[in-house]
C-alpha cells in the first residue's frame, strides 16, 4: 500500500474515531439530561407524597383526639372519666404509654386536667403561642402548632380539638402529638 493511502486510511479512521467519541458525548449528554429531568420529577413526587403523609398524620391525630374526647366525656355512662380526675389521668397515661404520644386534656381555662406527663397536671397550658387552644375551643376548628417547653426543648407538634360533654357543651380541649408509626 502506498504511503499516502495508509496516511489517508489513518486519517479516515481518526475521523471516524472522533465522530464516534462526539456521538458518545452527545448520547451521554442526552442521557444525563433525561436522568436529571426524571430525578427532578421524582423529587417533586416525593415532596408531594411527604405532604400527603403529613396531612394524613394530622387527620389521624384529630380523629384519635376526637375518639379520646368522646370516651372521656361519655364513658362510663353514669359518671364519665372527665369527672373522675384520678381515673382520667390513668387513662391518658395508659394511652400515652401504649402509643408513644403526648396527650393533654385541658379545661376551658386551659388548666391541665390530665397529661401523659403527670407533673404538668394542675398547671395552666401556655405553650400555644398564637392562641391555638382558645381559637379551637371557640370555633371548633382543629389546629396544629409546635409546643416548645422544658419537656420538649426542640419542639413537638400537637393537634388540638374541642372537648365537648355529652350535651355538646364545650368544656375544654384535647392536645395530641402525631402518631409515631411513620418515624419507625
mmCIF file of C-alpha atoms in Angstrom:
data_model
loop_
_atom_site.group_PDB
_atom_site.id
_atom_site.type_symbol
_atom_site.label_atom_id
_atom_site.label_comp_id
_atom_site.label_asym_id
_atom_site.label_seq_id
_atom_site.Cartn_x
_atom_site.Cartn_y
_atom_site.Cartn_z
ATOM 1 C CA UNK A 1 0.000 0.000 0.000
ATOM 2 C CA UNK A 2 1.401 3.404 -0.868
ATOM 3 C CA UNK A 3 2.289 5.756 1.955
ATOM 4 C CA UNK A 4 -0.409 8.297 1.047
ATOM 5 C CA UNK A 5 -3.102 5.579 1.044
ATOM 6 C CA UNK A 6 -2.007 4.466 4.534
ATOM 7 C CA UNK A 7 -1.984 8.069 5.669
ATOM 8 C CA UNK A 8 -5.441 8.557 4.148
ATOM 9 C CA UNK A 9 -6.729 5.391 5.867
ATOM 10 C CA UNK A 10 -5.322 6.523 9.218
ATOM 11 C CA UNK A 11 -6.913 9.955 8.795
ATOM 12 C CA UNK A 12 -10.200 8.274 7.871
ATOM 13 C CA UNK A 13 -10.019 6.012 10.976
ATOM 14 C CA UNK A 14 -9.044 9.003 13.114
ATOM 15 C CA UNK A 15 -12.041 10.985 11.820
ATOM 16 C CA UNK A 16 -14.340 8.011 12.444
ATOM 17 C CA UNK A 17 -12.968 7.672 15.972
ATOM 18 C CA UNK A 18 -13.531 11.388 16.615
ATOM 19 C CA UNK A 19 -17.041 11.113 15.210
ATOM 20 C CA UNK A 20 -17.769 8.098 17.462
ATOM 21 C CA UNK A 21 -16.414 9.945 20.511
ATOM 22 C CA UNK A 22 -18.523 13.003 19.635
ATOM 23 C CA UNK A 23 -21.609 10.795 19.191
ATOM 24 C CA UNK A 24 -20.871 9.143 22.547
ATOM 25 C CA UNK A 25 -20.682 12.552 24.261
ATOM 26 C CA UNK A 26 -23.966 13.618 22.638
ATOM 27 C CA UNK A 27 -25.645 10.397 23.783
ATOM 28 C CA UNK A 28 -24.208 10.791 27.300
ATOM 29 C CA UNK A 29 -25.414 14.400 27.362
ATOM 30 C CA UNK A 30 -28.936 13.378 26.342
ATOM 31 C CA UNK A 31 -28.988 10.554 28.894
ATOM 32 C CA UNK A 32 -27.635 12.858 31.622
ATOM 33 C CA UNK A 33 -30.273 15.476 30.823
ATOM 34 C CA UNK A 34 -33.004 12.836 30.861
ATOM 35 C CA UNK A 35 -31.702 11.453 34.172
ATOM 36 C CA UNK A 36 -31.708 14.894 35.793
ATOM 37 C CA UNK A 37 -35.200 15.620 34.454
ATOM 38 C CA UNK A 38 -36.592 12.336 35.776
ATOM 39 C CA UNK A 39 -34.769 12.803 39.091
ATOM 40 C CA UNK A 40 -36.332 16.262 39.465
ATOM 41 C CA UNK A 41 -39.792 14.827 38.706
ATOM 42 C CA UNK A 42 -39.324 12.039 41.261
ATOM 43 C CA UNK A 43 -38.107 14.527 43.843
ATOM 44 C CA UNK A 44 -41.300 16.519 43.218
ATOM 45 C CA UNK A 45 -43.368 13.363 43.672
ATOM 46 C CA UNK A 46 -41.502 12.564 46.907
ATOM 47 C CA UNK A 47 -42.175 16.045 48.300
ATOM 48 C CA UNK A 48 -45.836 15.723 47.333
ATOM 49 C CA UNK A 49 -46.020 12.297 48.996
ATOM 50 C CA UNK A 50 -44.437 13.632 52.187
ATOM 51 C CA UNK A 51 -47.044 16.393 52.242
ATOM 52 C CA UNK A 52 -49.751 13.758 51.902
ATOM 53 C CA UNK A 53 -48.270 11.734 54.750
ATOM 54 C CA UNK A 54 -48.166 14.831 56.976
ATOM 55 C CA UNK A 55 -51.785 15.619 56.124
ATOM 56 C CA UNK A 56 -52.729 12.008 56.909
ATOM 57 C CA UNK A 57 -50.885 12.202 60.244
ATOM 58 C CA UNK A 58 -52.713 15.427 61.108
ATOM 59 C CA UNK A 59 -56.098 13.926 60.216
ATOM 60 C CA UNK A 60 -55.292 10.746 62.122
ATOM 61 C CA UNK A 61 -54.317 12.760 65.213
ATOM 62 C CA UNK A 62 -57.510 14.812 65.003
ATOM 63 C CA UNK A 63 -59.630 11.675 64.657
ATOM 64 C CA UNK A 64 -57.919 9.973 67.584
ATOM 65 C CA UNK A 65 -58.239 13.094 69.760
ATOM 66 C CA UNK A 66 -61.964 13.141 68.982
ATOM 67 C CA UNK A 67 -62.239 9.452 69.933
ATOM 68 C CA UNK A 68 -60.437 10.106 73.227
ATOM 69 C CA UNK A 69 -62.716 13.096 73.835
ATOM 70 C CA UNK A 70 -65.847 11.052 73.237
ATOM 71 C CA UNK A 71 -64.554 8.307 75.510
ATOM 72 C CA UNK A 72 -63.640 10.552 78.451
ATOM 73 C CA UNK A 73 -66.904 12.517 78.291
ATOM 74 C CA UNK A 74 -69.267 9.584 77.694
ATOM 75 C CA UNK A 75 -67.875 6.536 79.495
ATOM 76 C CA UNK A 76 -68.766 5.089 81.852
ATOM 77 C CA UNK A 77 -72.314 6.350 81.268
ATOM 78 C CA UNK A 78 -73.206 7.191 84.898
ATOM 79 C CA UNK A 79 -70.072 9.171 85.816
ATOM 80 C CA UNK A 80 -67.743 9.748 82.829
ATOM 81 C CA UNK A 81 -63.957 9.748 83.215
ATOM 82 C CA UNK A 82 -63.815 13.525 82.767
ATOM 83 C CA UNK A 83 -65.495 13.836 86.192
ATOM 84 C CA UNK A 84 -63.125 11.369 87.905
ATOM 85 C CA UNK A 85 -59.686 13.066 87.753
ATOM 86 C CA UNK A 86 -57.627 10.106 89.008
ATOM 87 C CA UNK A 87 -59.130 7.669 86.525
ATOM 88 C CA UNK A 88 -58.936 10.232 83.706
ATOM 89 C CA UNK A 89 -55.229 10.697 84.443
ATOM 90 C CA UNK A 90 -54.646 6.918 84.494
ATOM 91 C CA UNK A 91 -56.473 6.541 81.170
ATOM 92 C CA UNK A 92 -54.459 9.331 79.466
ATOM 93 C CA UNK A 93 -51.171 7.964 80.835
ATOM 94 C CA UNK A 94 -52.033 4.447 79.622
ATOM 95 C CA UNK A 95 -52.886 5.646 76.101
ATOM 96 C CA UNK A 96 -49.750 7.784 76.003
ATOM 97 C CA UNK A 97 -47.568 4.899 77.145
ATOM 98 C CA UNK A 98 -49.127 2.498 74.639
ATOM 99 C CA UNK A 99 -48.915 4.877 71.658
ATOM 100 C CA UNK A 100 -45.811 6.917 72.496
ATOM 101 C CA UNK A 101 -47.836 10.107 72.071
ATOM 102 C CA UNK A 102 -48.091 13.213 74.188
ATOM 103 C CA UNK A 103 -51.738 13.720 75.179
ATOM 104 C CA UNK A 104 -53.036 16.655 77.208
ATOM 105 C CA UNK A 105 -56.587 17.377 78.376
ATOM 106 C CA UNK A 106 -57.378 20.968 79.401
ATOM 107 C CA UNK A 107 -60.496 22.669 80.718
ATOM 108 C CA UNK A 108 -61.991 25.886 79.259
ATOM 109 C CA UNK A 109 -59.466 27.950 81.250
ATOM 110 C CA UNK A 110 -56.540 25.969 79.777
ATOM 111 C CA UNK A 111 -55.902 24.280 83.131
ATOM 112 C CA UNK A 112 -54.313 20.868 82.528
ATOM 113 C CA UNK A 113 -56.636 18.220 83.995
ATOM 114 C CA UNK A 114 -54.804 15.172 82.566
ATOM 115 C CA UNK A 115 -51.450 14.763 80.839
ATOM 116 C CA UNK A 116 -49.108 11.970 79.800
ATOM 117 C CA UNK A 117 -46.608 13.961 81.863
ATOM 118 C CA UNK A 118 -48.375 13.898 85.268
ATOM 119 C CA UNK A 119 -46.126 16.637 86.697
ATOM 120 C CA UNK A 120 -47.946 19.165 84.483
ATOM 121 C CA UNK A 121 -51.449 18.386 85.817
ATOM 122 C CA UNK A 122 -52.923 21.433 87.558
ATOM 123 C CA UNK A 123 -50.784 23.919 85.628
ATOM 124 C CA UNK A 124 -52.106 26.322 83.007
ATOM 125 C CA UNK A 125 -51.190 25.346 79.444
ATOM 126 C CA UNK A 126 -49.291 28.290 77.922
ATOM 127 C CA UNK A 127 -47.313 26.759 75.066
ATOM 128 C CA UNK A 128 -49.728 27.679 72.263
ATOM 129 C CA UNK A 129 -48.010 30.952 71.425
ATOM 130 C CA UNK A 130 -50.639 32.056 68.896
ATOM 131 C CA UNK A 131 -53.684 31.168 70.989
ATOM 132 C CA UNK A 132 -54.496 27.972 69.085
ATOM 133 C CA UNK A 133 -56.238 26.396 72.088
ATOM 134 C CA UNK A 134 -58.584 29.331 72.690
ATOM 135 C CA UNK A 135 -59.351 29.596 68.965
ATOM 136 C CA UNK A 136 -60.131 25.870 68.717
ATOM 137 C CA UNK A 137 -62.323 25.947 71.813
ATOM 138 C CA UNK A 138 -64.157 28.960 70.355
ATOM 139 C CA UNK A 139 -64.773 27.876 66.748
ATOM 140 C CA UNK A 140 -64.250 24.094 66.809
ATOM 141 C CA UNK A 141 -61.615 24.140 64.070
ATOM 142 C CA UNK A 142 -58.764 21.708 64.855
ATOM 143 C CA UNK A 143 -55.380 23.401 64.830
ATOM 144 C CA UNK A 144 -51.757 22.341 64.733
ATOM 145 C CA UNK A 145 -48.883 24.099 66.475
ATOM 146 C CA UNK A 146 -45.446 23.390 67.880
ATOM 147 C CA UNK A 147 -45.024 23.312 71.646
ATOM 148 C CA UNK A 148 -41.599 24.352 72.895
ATOM 149 C CA UNK A 149 -41.196 23.713 76.600
ATOM 150 C CA UNK A 150 -38.797 22.246 79.127
ATOM 151 C CA UNK A 151 -40.309 18.830 78.353
ATOM 152 C CA UNK A 152 -39.827 19.420 74.594
ATOM 153 C CA UNK A 153 -36.990 21.936 74.090
ATOM 154 C CA UNK A 154 -36.705 21.003 70.388
ATOM 155 C CA UNK A 155 -40.471 21.310 69.992
ATOM 156 C CA UNK A 156 -43.285 18.827 69.487
ATOM 157 C CA UNK A 157 -46.127 19.176 67.012
ATOM 158 C CA UNK A 158 -49.558 18.997 68.625
ATOM 159 C CA UNK A 159 -53.060 18.889 67.193
ATOM 160 C CA UNK A 160 -55.844 20.385 69.264
ATOM 161 C CA UNK A 161 -59.576 19.656 69.125
ATOM 162 C CA UNK A 162 -62.574 20.814 71.143
ATOM 163 C CA UNK A 163 -63.670 18.717 74.086
ATOM 164 C CA UNK A 164 -67.463 18.616 74.454
ATOM 165 C CA UNK A 165 -69.561 16.935 77.092
ATOM 166 C CA UNK A 166 -72.388 14.536 76.261
ATOM 167 C CA UNK A 167 -74.762 17.509 75.815
ATOM 168 C CA UNK A 168 -72.464 19.181 73.273
ATOM 169 C CA UNK A 169 -71.234 21.924 75.616
ATOM 170 C CA UNK A 170 -67.589 22.893 75.103
ATOM 171 C CA UNK A 171 -65.708 22.003 78.278
ATOM 172 C CA UNK A 172 -62.102 22.216 77.089
ATOM 173 C CA UNK A 173 -59.725 20.756 74.535
ATOM 174 C CA UNK A 174 -57.519 17.761 73.853
ATOM 175 C CA UNK A 175 -53.996 18.092 72.506
ATOM 176 C CA UNK A 176 -52.271 15.116 70.892
ATOM 177 C CA UNK A 177 -48.947 14.590 69.159
ATOM 178 C CA UNK A 178 -48.758 12.762 65.800
ATOM 179 C CA UNK A 179 -48.505 9.006 65.534
ATOM 180 C CA UNK A 180 -45.024 7.529 65.769
ATOM 181 C CA UNK A 181 -45.850 4.954 63.077
ATOM 182 C CA UNK A 182 -44.125 6.960 60.332
ATOM 183 C CA UNK A 183 -40.969 7.619 62.338
ATOM 184 C CA UNK A 184 -40.196 3.940 62.985
#
